[in-house]
Amino acid sequence: MSNHNPWKTVSSKIVYQNPWIRVREDAVVKPDGSNGIYGVMESRDSVVAVVLNKKNEVYLIHSFNYPVSTWSWGLPGGGGDNENPEVASKRELAEETGITANQWTFLGTTRVSSGLMTEKMSVYLAQDVSFGKRIEADDRDLIDGGRFISFEEIDRMIERGEIDDAQTITGLYLTLRWLNKSK
Amino acid sequence: MSNHNPWKTVSSKIVYQNPWIRVREDAVVKPDGSNGIYGVMESRDSVVAVVLNKKNEVYLIHSFNYPVSTWSWGLPGGGGDNENPEVASKRELAEETGITANQWTFLGTTRVSSGLMTEKMSVYLAQDVSFGKRIEADDRDLIDGGRFISFEEIDRMIERGEIDDAQTITGLYLTLRWLNKSK
């Protein structure tokens, strides 16, 4: 198996940026030796929090996604503010749900879109939770509900397209893997 | 639960494009009534193909990811060329592995990054497969190996960070769900 970088980056320029994302276009020499470009979107590394109760149900929120103009059910989370991912998970969870947890477990870090983005997403399990008042800090989040849902119902919601967010489904895979290991 | 769009898009402009991605910046009225912007990356809808053998092992490939400069194991797939997603799955699988399959099953469509992208990824199961010669059509793909891997080993590879691609993990979740339903 290879471990060297088969591409060569000749130069790199920022072609767009706003407070949340930055897009760079690299001039590259491709693995086949020809010249080309590669556009990459950079965004803050993100987190999702999997709140699990004693019945192994997961707390999902119903929120609006601007890019595709749809409402869907998914894990609480969001872009970190360049802070430690566990700190970001606690903050995002409190902001989006009002939940605080006594027990946090790191489940893994994944890449959101390997071919187009640099964003890494960390998944944290939150257990032994209390419900408090939600602090709406981010005016881009729009959430109108949340509840604990069993994996059986989650699978029916995926079937019906009510859960279709890959970041959520990735977090659920890591949770099932953790539950199987803990048996 | 709400079903209306709480945002208002006032205007929209393309701020960057190349043959693979397009970035647009919308001027918006946010849910709280204030003015703002929203940057969205548009890319071709993508596919992944889950090749499953009779032992329920999944065929993963080892490929290089330019945005984060790492090699990793993942499902074959890529951006469709605006074709039907099943056609795209067959083409991507043949291009990346040389595999053709007699039986194809649609497992679901997910969104890759709900907050930043419009990209939808469809997942197809491929069974009853034959190995032929790989057709390397896309000079951005760099693949140096592939093999069938059990879910037990997949979970160890996730643990070691050898599999960390959320699009792959999402495809694996939908496959496990299908296997549980088929029992």
CSV table of C-alpha atoms in Angstrom, one decimal:
chain,number,residue,atom,x,y,z
A,1,MET,CA,0.0,0.0,0.0
A,2,SER,CA,1.2,3.5,-0.9
A,3,ASN,CA,1.7,6.1,1.8
A,4,HIS,CA,3.3,8.9,-0.2
A,5,ASN,CA,1.3,11.9,-1.6
A,6,PRO,CA,1.0,11.3,-5.3
A,7,TRP,CA,-0.1,14.9,-6.0
A,8,LYS,CA,2.1,18.0,-6.1
A,9,THR,CA,0.6,21.4,-5.0
A,10,VAL,CA,2.3,24.1,-7.1
A,11,SER,CA,0.4,27.1,-5.6
A,12,SER,CA,-2.7,27.8,-3.6
A,13,LYS,CA,-5.1,30.8,-3.6
A,14,ILE,CA,-8.2,31.7,-1.6
A,15,VAL,CA,-11.0,32.2,-4.1
A,16,TYR,CA,-13.9,32.8,-1.6
A,17,GLN,CA,-14.3,33.3,2.1
A,18,ASN,CA,-17.0,34.2,4.6
A,19,PRO,CA,-17.1,33.8,8.4
A,20,TRP,CA,-18.0,30.1,8.1
A,21,ILE,CA,-16.2,28.7,5.0
A,22,ARG,CA,-13.1,29.4,2.9
A,23,VAL,CA,-12.6,28.0,-0.6
A,24,ARG,CA,-9.2,27.6,-2.0
A,25,GLU,CA,-8.1,26.6,-5.5
A,26,ASP,CA,-4.8,24.8,-5.8
A,27,ALA,CA,-2.7,24.6,-9.0
A,28,VAL,CA,-1.6,20.9,-9.0
A,29,VAL,CA,0.5,18.3,-10.8
A,30,LYS,CA,-1.8,15.3,-10.9
A,31,PRO,CA,-0.7,11.7,-10.2
A,32,ASP,CA,-0.5,11.1,-14.0
A,33,GLY,CA,2.0,14.0,-14.3
A,34,SER,CA,-0.4,16.5,-16.0
A,35,ASN,CA,-1.2,19.9,-14.7
A,36,GLY,CA,-4.6,20.8,-13.3
A,37,ILE,CA,-6.5,22.5,-10.5
A,38,TYR,CA,-8.2,21.3,-7.3
A,39,GLY,CA,-10.9,23.3,-5.4
A,40,VAL,CA,-11.2,22.5,-1.7
A,41,MET,CA,-13.7,23.9,0.8
A,42,GLU,CA,-12.3,24.6,4.3
A,43,SER,CA,-14.7,24.9,7.2
A,44,ARG,CA,-14.4,24.6,11.0
A,45,ASP,CA,-14.1,21.1,12.3
A,46,SER,CA,-17.4,20.0,13.6
A,47,VAL,CA,-18.9,17.8,16.3
A,48,VAL,CA,-22.1,15.8,16.9
A,49,ALA,CA,-23.4,14.8,20.3
A,50,VAL,CA,-25.2,11.4,20.8
A,51,VAL,CA,-27.3,11.7,23.9
A,52,LEU,CA,-28.2,8.2,24.9
A,53,ASN,CA,-30.7,7.3,27.6
A,54,LYS,CA,-30.9,4.1,29.7
A,55,LYS,CA,-33.2,2.5,27.1
A,56,ASN,CA,-30.5,3.1,24.4
A,57,GLU,CA,-32.7,5.7,22.7
A,58,VAL,CA,-31.0,8.7,21.0
A,59,TYR,CA,-32.0,12.3,21.3
A,60,LEU,CA,-32.6,13.8,17.9
A,61,ILE,CA,-33.6,17.3,17.0
A,62,HIS,CA,-35.8,18.6,14.2
A,63,SER,CA,-34.1,21.4,12.4
A,64,PHE,CA,-34.1,23.4,9.1
A,65,ASN,CA,-31.2,23.0,6.6
A,66,TYR,CA,-30.8,26.1,4.5
A,67,PRO,CA,-28.7,24.6,1.6
A,68,VAL,CA,-31.5,22.2,0.5
A,69,SER,CA,-34.5,24.0,2.1
A,70,THR,CA,-35.8,21.1,4.1
A,71,TRP,CA,-36.6,20.2,7.7
A,72,SER,CA,-35.1,16.9,9.0
A,73,TRP,CA,-34.3,15.0,12.1
A,74,GLY,CA,-30.6,14.7,13.2
A,75,LEU,CA,-28.1,14.8,16.0
A,76,PRO,CA,-27.3,18.0,17.7
A,77,GLY,CA,-24.0,19.5,16.7
A,78,GLY,CA,-22.3,22.0,14.5
A,79,GLY,CA,-19.0,23.7,13.6
A,80,GLY,CA,-16.6,24.1,16.5
A,81,ASP,CA,-15.1,27.5,17.3
A,82,ASN,CA,-11.6,26.2,17.0
A,83,GLU,CA,-12.0,24.9,20.5
A,84,ASN,CA,-11.3,21.4,21.9
A,85,PRO,CA,-14.0,19.1,20.3
A,86,GLU,CA,-15.3,17.8,23.6
A,87,VAL,CA,-15.8,21.4,24.8
A,88,ALA,CA,-17.5,22.2,21.4
A,89,SER,CA,-19.8,19.1,21.9
A,90,LYS,CA,-20.9,20.3,25.3
A,91,ARG,CA,-21.5,23.9,24.1
A,92,GLU,CA,-23.4,22.8,20.9
A,93,LEU,CA,-25.5,20.4,22.9
A,94,ALA,CA,-26.4,23.0,25.5
A,95,GLU,CA,-27.1,25.6,22.8
A,96,GLU,CA,-29.3,23.4,20.7
A,97,THR,CA,-31.2,21.3,23.4
A,98,GLY,CA,-30.4,22.7,26.9
A,99,ILE,CA,-29.0,19.3,27.8
A,100,THR,CA,-26.0,18.8,30.0
A,101,ALA,CA,-24.3,15.5,30.7
A,102,ASN,CA,-22.2,14.0,33.4
A,103,GLN,CA,-20.5,11.4,31.3
A,104,TRP,CA,-18.8,12.0,27.9
A,105,THR,CA,-17.2,9.4,25.7
A,106,PHE,CA,-15.2,10.0,22.5
A,107,LEU,CA,-16.5,7.7,19.7
A,108,GLY,CA,-14.3,8.8,16.8
A,109,THR,CA,-13.4,11.5,14.2
A,110,THR,CA,-14.5,11.2,10.6
A,111,ARG,CA,-14.1,13.3,7.4
A,112,VAL,CA,-17.4,14.8,6.1
A,113,SER,CA,-16.5,14.8,2.4
A,114,SER,CA,-13.2,13.2,1.5
A,115,GLY,CA,-13.0,14.6,-2.0
A,116,LEU,CA,-14.1,18.2,-1.5
A,117,MET,CA,-13.7,19.3,2.1
A,118,THR,CA,-11.1,19.4,4.9
A,119,GLU,CA,-13.8,19.3,7.6
A,120,LYS,CA,-13.4,16.7,10.3
A,121,MET,CA,-16.3,15.7,12.5
A,122,SER,CA,-15.9,14.3,16.0
A,123,VAL,CA,-18.6,12.2,17.6
A,124,TYR,CA,-19.2,12.2,21.4
A,125,LEU,CA,-21.5,10.1,23.4
A,126,ALA,CA,-23.3,12.0,26.2
A,127,GLN,CA,-24.9,10.0,29.1
A,128,ASP,CA,-26.4,10.7,32.5
A,129,VAL,CA,-28.0,13.9,31.3
A,130,SER,CA,-30.2,16.7,32.7
A,131,PHE,CA,-32.5,19.0,30.8
A,132,GLY,CA,-32.1,22.7,31.3
A,133,LYS,CA,-33.0,25.9,29.4
A,134,ARG,CA,-31.8,26.1,25.8
A,135,ILE,CA,-29.3,28.9,25.1
A,136,GLU,CA,-29.9,30.0,21.4
A,137,ALA,CA,-26.4,31.4,20.6
A,138,ASP,CA,-26.3,30.8,16.9
A,139,ASP,CA,-28.9,32.6,14.8
A,140,ARG,CA,-28.2,30.1,11.9
A,141,ASP,CA,-29.7,27.2,13.9
A,142,LEU,CA,-33.4,26.8,13.7
A,143,ILE,CA,-34.7,24.0,15.8
A,144,ASP,CA,-38.4,23.3,16.6
A,145,GLY,CA,-38.3,20.1,18.6
A,146,GLY,CA,-36.4,17.2,19.9
A,147,ARG,CA,-37.1,13.8,21.5
A,148,PHE,CA,-35.5,10.4,22.4
A,149,ILE,CA,-36.0,7.9,19.5
A,150,SER,CA,-35.2,4.1,19.5
A,151,PHE,CA,-32.9,2.6,16.8
A,152,GLU,CA,-35.9,0.7,15.4
A,153,GLU,CA,-37.8,3.9,14.9
A,154,ILE,CA,-34.6,5.7,13.6
A,155,ASP,CA,-34.4,3.0,10.8
A,156,ARG,CA,-38.0,3.6,9.9
A,157,MET,CA,-37.4,7.3,9.7
A,158,ILE,CA,-34.4,6.7,7.5
A,159,GLU,CA,-36.6,4.6,5.3
A,160,ARG,CA,-39.1,7.4,5.0
A,161,GLY,CA,-36.4,10.0,4.4
A,162,GLU,CA,-37.1,11.9,7.7
A,163,ILE,CA,-33.5,11.2,8.6
A,164,ASP,CA,-31.1,11.7,5.7
A,165,ASP,CA,-28.1,13.6,7.1
A,166,ALA,CA,-24.9,11.6,6.6
A,167,GLN,CA,-23.2,13.3,9.6
A,168,THR,CA,-26.1,12.0,11.7
A,169,ILE,CA,-26.0,8.5,10.2
A,170,THR,CA,-22.2,8.4,10.7
A,171,GLY,CA,-22.7,9.3,14.4
A,172,LEU,CA,-25.3,6.6,14.7
A,173,TYR,CA,-23.0,3.9,13.2
A,174,LEU,CA,-20.3,4.8,15.7
A,175,THR,CA,-22.9,4.6,18.5
A,176,LEU,CA,-24.1,1.1,17.4
A,177,ARG,CA,-20.5,0.0,17.2
A,178,TRP,CA,-19.9,1.3,20.8
A,179,LEU,CA,-23.1,-0.4,22.0
A,180,ASN,CA,-22.0,-3.8,20.5
A,181,LYS,CA,-18.6,-3.5,22.1
A,182,SER,CA,-20.1,-2.7,25.5
A,183,LYS,CA,-22.4,-5.8,25.5
B,1,MET,CA,-43.5,20.5,13.6
B,2,SER,CA,-42.8,23.3,11.1
B,3,ASN,CA,-42.7,22.7,7.4
B,4,HIS,CA,-42.3,26.2,6.1
B,5,ASN,CA,-39.0,27.7,5.0
B,6,PRO,CA,-38.1,30.2,7.8
B,7,TRP,CA,-35.4,31.9,5.7
B,8,LYS,CA,-35.9,34.3,2.8
B,9,THR,CA,-33.4,34.3,-0.1
B,10,VAL,CA,-33.1,37.9,-1.3
B,11,SER,CA,-30.5,37.3,-4.1
B,12,SER,CA,-28.0,34.8,-5.1
B,13,LYS,CA,-24.6,35.0,-6.9
B,14,ILE,CA,-22.0,32.5,-8.0
B,15,VAL,CA,-18.7,33.5,-6.2
B,16,TYR,CA,-16.6,30.6,-7.5
B,17,GLN,CA,-16.8,27.7,-9.9
B,18,ASN,CA,-14.7,25.0,-11.5
B,19,PRO,CA,-15.7,21.8,-13.4
B,20,TRP,CA,-16.5,20.0,-10.1
B,21,ILE,CA,-17.9,22.6,-7.7
B,22,ARG,CA,-19.8,25.8,-7.7
B,23,VAL,CA,-20.0,28.1,-4.6
B,24,ARG,CA,-22.9,30.6,-4.3
B,25,GLU,CA,-23.4,33.3,-1.8
B,26,ASP,CA,-27.0,34.1,-1.0
B,27,ALA,CA,-28.2,37.4,0.6
B,28,VAL,CA,-30.8,36.3,3.1
B,29,VAL,CA,-33.2,37.4,5.7
B,30,LYS,CA,-32.6,35.1,8.6
B,31,PRO,CA,-35.3,33.4,10.7
B,32,ASP,CA,-34.9,36.1,13.4
B,33,GLY,CA,-35.6,38.8,10.7
B,34,SER,CA,-32.1,40.2,10.5
B,35,ASN,CA,-30.1,40.4,7.2
B,36,GLY,CA,-27.2,38.1,6.5
B,37,ILE,CA,-25.4,35.9,4.0
B,38,TYR,CA,-25.2,32.1,3.5
B,39,GLY,CA,-22.5,30.4,1.4
B,40,VAL,CA,-23.4,27.1,-0.1
B,41,MET,CA,-21.2,24.7,-2.1
B,42,GLU,CA,-23.0,22.9,-5.0
B,43,SER,CA,-21.5,19.7,-6.5
B,44,ARG,CA,-22.8,16.9,-8.5
B,45,ASP,CA,-24.9,14.4,-6.6
B,46,SER,CA,-22.8,11.4,-5.8
B,47,VAL,CA,-23.1,7.6,-5.3
B,48,VAL,CA,-21.4,4.8,-3.4
B,49,ALA,CA,-21.6,1.2,-4.3
B,50,VAL,CA,-21.6,-1.5,-1.6
B,51,VAL,CA,-20.3,-4.7,-3.1
B,52,LEU,CA,-21.4,-7.5,-0.7
B,53,ASN,CA,-20.3,-11.2,-1.1
B,54,LYS,CA,-22.0,-14.3,0.2
B,55,LYS,CA,-20.1,-14.0,3.5
B,56,ASN,CA,-21.5,-10.5,4.0
B,57,GLU,CA,-18.1,-8.9,3.5
B,58,VAL,CA,-17.9,-5.5,1.8
B,59,TYR,CA,-15.4,-4.6,-0.9
B,60,LEU,CA,-13.4,-1.5,0.1
B,61,ILE,CA,-10.7,0.3,-1.9
B,62,HIS,CA,-7.6,2.1,-0.7
B,63,SER,CA,-7.4,5.6,-2.2
B,64,PHE,CA,-5.8,9.0,-1.8
B,65,ASN,CA,-7.8,12.0,-0.7
B,66,TYR,CA,-6.3,15.2,-1.9
B,67,PRO,CA,-8.1,17.7,0.5
B,68,VAL,CA,-6.6,16.2,3.6
B,69,SER,CA,-3.5,14.5,2.0
B,70,THR,CA,-4.2,11.0,3.4
B,71,TRP,CA,-4.8,7.5,2.1
B,72,SER,CA,-7.8,5.7,3.5
B,73,TRP,CA,-10.1,2.7,2.9
B,74,GLY,CA,-13.6,3.4,1.7
B,75,LEU,CA,-16.5,2.4,-0.6
B,76,PRO,CA,-16.1,2.9,-4.3
B,77,GLY,CA,-18.0,5.8,-5.7
B,78,GLY,CA,-17.9,9.4,-6.7
B,79,GLY,CA,-19.7,12.3,-8.3
B,80,GLY,CA,-22.3,11.3,-10.9
B,81,ASP,CA,-22.3,13.0,-14.3
B,82,ASN,CA,-25.9,14.1,-13.9
B,83,GLU,CA,-26.9,10.6,-14.9
B,84,ASN,CA,-29.4,8.3,-13.1
B,85,PRO,CA,-27.7,7.3,-9.8
B,86,GLU,CA,-28.0,3.6,-10.5
B,87,VAL,CA,-26.2,4.1,-13.8
B,88,ALA,CA,-23.6,6.3,-12.0
B,89,SER,CA,-23.0,3.5,-9.4
B,90,LYS,CA,-22.4,0.9,-12.1
B,91,ARG,CA,-20.0,3.2,-14.0
B,92,GLU,CA,-18.1,4.3,-10.9
B,93,LEU,CA,-17.8,0.7,-9.7
B,94,ALA,CA,-16.5,-0.5,-13.0
B,95,GLU,CA,-14.1,2.5,-13.3
B,96,GLU,CA,-12.7,2.1,-9.8
B,97,THR,CA,-12.6,-1.7,-9.4
B,98,GLY,CA,-13.5,-3.5,-12.6
B,99,ILE,CA,-16.4,-5.1,-10.9
B,100,THR,CA,-19.8,-5.7,-12.6
B,101,ALA,CA,-22.8,-7.0,-10.7
B,102,ASN,CA,-26.0,-8.8,-11.8
B,103,GLN,CA,-28.1,-7.6,-8.8
B,104,TRP,CA,-28.5,-4.0,-7.7
B,105,THR,CA,-30.5,-2.7,-4.8
B,106,PHE,CA,-31.2,0.9,-3.8
B,107,LEU,CA,-30.5,1.5,-0.1
B,108,GLY,CA,-31.2,5.2,0.3
B,109,THR,CA,-30.2,8.8,-0.5
B,110,THR,CA,-28.5,11.0,2.1
B,111,ARG,CA,-27.2,14.6,2.3
B,112,VAL,CA,-23.4,14.8,2.7
B,113,SER,CA,-23.2,18.1,4.7
B,114,SER,CA,-26.6,19.5,5.6
B,115,GLY,CA,-25.3,22.9,6.6
B,116,LEU,CA,-22.9,23.7,3.8
B,117,MET,CA,-23.6,21.6,0.7
B,118,THR,CA,-26.4,20.6,-1.6
B,119,GLU,CA,-24.8,17.3,-2.6
B,120,LYS,CA,-27.0,14.2,-2.2
B,121,MET,CA,-25.4,10.8,-2.1
B,122,SER,CA,-27.2,7.6,-3.1
B,123,VAL,CA,-26.2,4.2,-1.8
B,124,TYR,CA,-26.6,1.1,-3.9
B,125,LEU,CA,-25.9,-2.5,-3.0
B,126,ALA,CA,-24.2,-4.7,-5.7
B,127,GLN,CA,-24.4,-8.5,-5.4
B,128,ASP,CA,-23.6,-11.4,-7.7
B,129,VAL,CA,-20.5,-9.8,-9.0
B,130,SER,CA,-17.7,-10.5,-11.5
B,131,PHE,CA,-14.2,-9.1,-11.6
B,132,GLY,CA,-13.0,-7.6,-14.9
B,133,LYS,CA,-10.4,-5.1,-16.0
B,134,ARG,CA,-10.5,-1.7,-14.3
B,135,ILE,CA,-11.2,1.3,-16.6
B,136,GLU,CA,-9.5,4.3,-15.2
B,137,ALA,CA,-11.6,7.1,-16.6
B,138,ASP,CA,-11.1,9.8,-13.9
B,139,ASP,CA,-7.5,11.1,-13.4
B,140,ARG,CA,-8.5,12.4,-10.0
B,141,ASP,CA,-9.1,8.9,-8.6
B,142,LEU,CA,-6.0,7.3,-7.3
B,143,ILE,CA,-6.6,3.8,-6.0
B,144,ASP,CA,-3.9,1.3,-5.2
B,145,GLY,CA,-5.8,-1.7,-3.8
B,146,GLY,CA,-9.1,-3.2,-2.8
B,147,ARG,CA,-10.4,-6.3,-1.0
B,148,PHE,CA,-13.4,-7.8,0.8
B,149,ILE,CA,-13.5,-7.0,4.5
B,150,SER,CA,-15.8,-8.3,7.2
B,151,PHE,CA,-17.9,-5.9,9.4
B,152,GLU,CA,-15.8,-7.1,12.4
B,153,GLU,CA,-12.6,-6.0,10.7
B,154,ILE,CA,-14.3,-2.8,9.4
B,155,ASP,CA,-15.0,-1.8,13.0
B,156,ARG,CA,-11.4,-2.4,14.0
B,157,MET,CA,-10.2,-0.3,11.0
B,158,ILE,CA,-12.6,2.5,12.1
B,159,GLU,CA,-11.0,2.2,15.6
B,160,ARG,CA,-7.5,2.6,14.1
B,161,GLY,CA,-8.6,5.5,11.8
B,162,GLU,CA,-8.0,3.5,8.6
B,163,ILE,CA,-11.6,4.1,7.7
B,164,ASP,CA,-12.8,7.6,8.6
B,165,ASP,CA,-14.8,8.7,5.6
B,166,ALA,CA,-18.4,9.7,6.6
B,167,GLN,CA,-19.8,8.8,3.2
B,168,THR,CA,-18.4,5.3,3.6
B,169,ILE,CA,-19.7,4.9,7.1
B,170,THR,CA,-23.1,6.2,6.0
B,171,GLY,CA,-23.2,3.5,3.3
B,172,LEU,CA,-22.2,0.9,5.8
B,173,TYR,CA,-25.0,1.9,8.2
B,174,LEU,CA,-27.6,1.5,5.4
B,175,THR,CA,-26.1,-1.9,4.5
B,176,LEU,CA,-26.3,-3.1,8.1
B,177,ARG,CA,-29.9,-1.9,8.3
B,178,TRP,CA,-30.7,-3.8,5.0
B,179,LEU,CA,-28.9,-7.0,6.4
B,180,ASN,CA,-31.0,-6.8,9.6
B,181,LYS,CA,-34.2,-6.4,7.6
B,182,SER,CA,-33.3,-9.3,5.3
B,183,LYS,CA,-32.7,-11.7,8.3
